[in-house]
Amino acid sequence: DVHECIMGKKEEGAPVKYGPANVGDDTHVFGVAHIYASFNDTFVHITDLSGRETIAKVTGGMKVKADRDESSPYAAMLAAQDVAVMCKNRGINALHIKLRAVGGNKTKTAGPGAQSALRALARAGMRLGRIEDVTPTPTDSTRRKGGRRGRRL
């Protein structure tokens, strides 16, 4: 069939191997983990080094049922474990980390899931490269919400 003409003969029963060809097991194959941790959810999104190709993306909301738990450290940990398994299947065994909070004219503090997502990736056997904070910081910004007298509690 057409697929065999393009790809050559395929062996029956041989497991499909993704990722870069002819790389040893001891070689680090890097991806980039974009961890976006707000106070409502945590995204763990793995791309290739250019950031163009998505390899895996799991959020805290995909792992827990209750809405209030989406941003919890536990949900972030489950998401990171899932992502680590997907990465290993695709031949990626090392990650550079790009950590992001909401930023802009909102909070520049990463949410509760950031630390535990990073820790879970490391515990799952992924090698960690550079860790960088990519929270967008305005040099000057639009007006923040809350009005002239601020949010009164």
Short mmCIF file of C-alpha atoms in Angstrom, two decimals:
data_model
loop_
_atom_site.label_atom_id
_atom_site.label_comp_id
_atom_site.label_asym_id
_atom_site.label_seq_id
_atom_site.Cartn_x
_atom_site.Cartn_y
_atom_site.Cartn_z
CA ASP A 1 0.00 0.00 0.00
CA VAL A 2 0.94 3.70 -0.22
CA HIS A 3 2.36 3.90 3.32
CA GLU A 4 4.79 1.04 2.63
CA CYS A 5 6.02 2.72 -0.58
CA ILE A 6 6.93 5.89 1.30
CA MET A 7 8.22 4.43 4.55
CA GLY A 8 9.73 1.20 3.25
CA LYS A 9 8.75 -2.24 4.45
CA LYS A 10 7.37 -2.33 7.98
CA GLU A 11 8.22 -5.22 10.27
CA GLU A 12 5.31 -6.94 11.96
CA GLY A 13 5.47 -7.10 15.74
CA ALA A 14 8.33 -4.60 16.13
CA PRO A 15 7.35 -1.77 18.51
CA VAL A 16 7.04 1.63 16.86
CA LYS A 17 9.87 3.88 18.06
CA TYR A 18 9.28 7.63 18.01
CA GLY A 19 11.79 10.39 18.56
CA PRO A 20 15.16 10.95 16.89
CA ALA A 21 16.67 7.97 15.13
CA ASN A 22 20.03 6.33 16.00
CA VAL A 23 20.37 7.89 19.46
CA GLY A 24 21.75 5.85 22.37
CA ASP A 25 19.92 5.43 25.66
CA ASP A 26 22.54 7.50 27.50
CA THR A 27 22.10 10.52 25.19
CA HIS A 28 19.92 13.38 26.46
CA VAL A 29 17.15 14.23 24.01
CA PHE A 30 15.71 17.57 25.10
CA GLY A 31 12.21 18.97 24.95
CA VAL A 32 10.80 22.11 26.54
CA ALA A 33 8.27 21.93 29.38
CA HIS A 34 6.04 25.00 29.45
CA ILE A 35 4.47 24.98 32.92
CA TYR A 36 1.72 27.58 33.27
CA ALA A 37 0.50 27.80 36.85
CA SER A 38 -2.36 30.17 37.60
CA PHE A 39 -4.53 30.07 40.70
CA ASN A 40 -7.31 28.34 38.74
CA ASP A 41 -5.44 25.65 36.78
CA THR A 42 -2.00 24.25 35.95
CA PHE A 43 -0.91 23.39 32.40
CA VAL A 44 2.05 21.09 31.72
CA HIS A 45 2.81 21.41 28.00
CA ILE A 46 5.82 19.72 26.37
CA THR A 47 7.10 20.90 22.99
CA ASP A 48 10.20 20.33 20.92
CA LEU A 49 13.07 22.81 21.32
CA SER A 50 11.60 25.27 18.83
CA GLY A 51 8.28 25.28 20.69
CA ARG A 52 6.41 24.64 17.46
CA GLU A 53 5.56 20.94 17.83
CA THR A 54 3.47 19.83 20.80
CA ILE A 55 4.53 16.48 22.22
CA ALA A 56 2.18 16.27 25.21
CA LYS A 57 -0.18 18.60 27.03
CA VAL A 58 -2.06 17.76 30.22
CA THR A 59 -3.80 20.15 32.60
CA GLY A 60 -4.77 19.81 36.24
CA GLY A 61 -8.44 20.01 35.25
CA MET A 62 -8.06 16.87 33.12
CA LYS A 63 -6.95 14.89 36.19
CA VAL A 64 -9.43 15.85 38.92
CA LYS A 65 -13.21 16.14 38.97
CA ALA A 66 -13.83 19.06 41.34
CA ASP A 67 -13.35 22.55 39.85
CA ARG A 68 -11.69 23.87 42.99
CA ASP A 69 -8.94 21.21 42.78
CA GLU A 70 -7.77 22.05 39.23
CA SER A 71 -4.91 24.24 40.47
CA SER A 72 -3.98 22.02 43.41
CA PRO A 73 -0.48 20.56 43.78
CA TYR A 74 -1.97 17.06 43.59
CA ALA A 75 -3.61 17.70 40.20
CA ALA A 76 -0.37 19.25 38.90
CA MET A 77 1.58 16.21 40.08
CA LEU A 78 -0.78 13.81 38.27
CA ALA A 79 -0.58 15.92 35.10
CA ALA A 80 3.24 15.97 35.21
CA GLN A 81 3.40 12.18 35.71
CA ASP A 82 1.17 11.64 32.66
CA VAL A 83 3.28 13.98 30.57
CA ALA A 84 6.52 12.25 31.62
CA VAL A 85 5.16 8.90 30.43
CA MET A 86 4.15 10.40 27.06
CA CYS A 87 7.59 11.99 26.66
CA LYS A 88 9.42 8.74 27.31
CA ASN A 89 7.25 6.97 24.73
CA ARG A 90 8.30 9.58 22.19
CA GLY A 91 11.99 9.32 23.02
CA ILE A 92 12.42 12.52 25.03
CA ASN A 93 14.30 12.01 28.30
CA ALA A 94 15.43 15.54 29.26
CA LEU A 95 13.57 18.82 29.62
CA HIS A 96 14.28 22.52 29.78
CA ILE A 97 11.65 24.20 32.00
CA LYS A 98 9.82 27.42 31.18
CA LEU A 99 7.72 28.39 34.20
CA ARG A 100 4.98 30.97 33.79
CA ALA A 101 2.48 32.71 36.08
CA VAL A 102 -0.48 34.77 34.86
CA GLY A 103 1.54 38.00 34.63
CA GLY A 104 0.57 41.08 32.67
CA ASN A 105 -1.26 43.46 34.99
CA LYS A 106 -2.36 40.49 37.13
CA THR A 107 -0.34 38.46 39.63
CA LYS A 108 3.29 37.61 38.88
CA THR A 109 3.30 34.82 41.48
CA ALA A 110 3.10 31.27 40.14
CA GLY A 111 0.15 29.22 41.38
CA PRO A 112 0.27 26.33 43.86
CA GLY A 113 0.79 23.69 41.17
CA ALA A 114 4.10 24.99 39.80
CA GLN A 115 6.46 23.50 42.38
CA SER A 116 4.81 20.11 42.51
CA ALA A 117 4.62 19.80 38.71
CA LEU A 118 8.34 20.47 38.45
CA ARG A 119 9.12 18.05 41.26
CA ALA A 120 6.94 15.33 39.72
CA LEU A 121 8.76 15.67 36.38
CA ALA A 122 12.10 15.23 38.14
CA ARG A 123 10.83 12.29 40.19
CA ALA A 124 9.51 10.58 37.06
CA GLY A 125 13.07 10.25 35.77
CA MET A 126 13.21 13.20 33.37
CA ARG A 127 16.57 14.99 33.35
CA LEU A 128 16.16 18.74 33.94
CA GLY A 129 18.16 21.29 31.98
CA ARG A 130 17.70 25.04 32.32
CA ILE A 131 14.85 26.41 34.42
CA GLU A 132 13.58 29.80 33.33
CA ASP A 133 10.76 32.10 34.47
CA VAL A 134 8.88 33.42 31.44
CA THR A 135 6.06 35.27 33.22
CA PRO A 136 5.10 38.27 31.07
CA THR A 137 6.14 41.43 32.89
CA PRO A 138 4.80 44.73 31.54
CA THR A 139 7.18 47.68 31.32
CA ASP A 140 4.10 49.82 31.66
CA SER A 141 0.61 48.50 31.76
CA THR A 142 -3.07 49.05 31.30
CA ARG A 143 -5.08 49.88 34.39
CA ARG A 144 -5.54 47.03 36.83
CA LYS A 145 -9.03 45.91 37.82
CA GLY A 146 -10.45 46.80 41.22
CA GLY A 147 -11.22 50.50 40.85
CA ARG A 148 -9.71 53.54 42.50
CA ARG A 149 -10.08 52.35 46.09
CA GLY A 150 -9.04 48.76 45.41
CA ARG A 151 -10.80 45.53 46.23
CA ARG A 152 -12.48 46.01 49.62
CA LEU A 153 -12.75 42.81 51.62
#
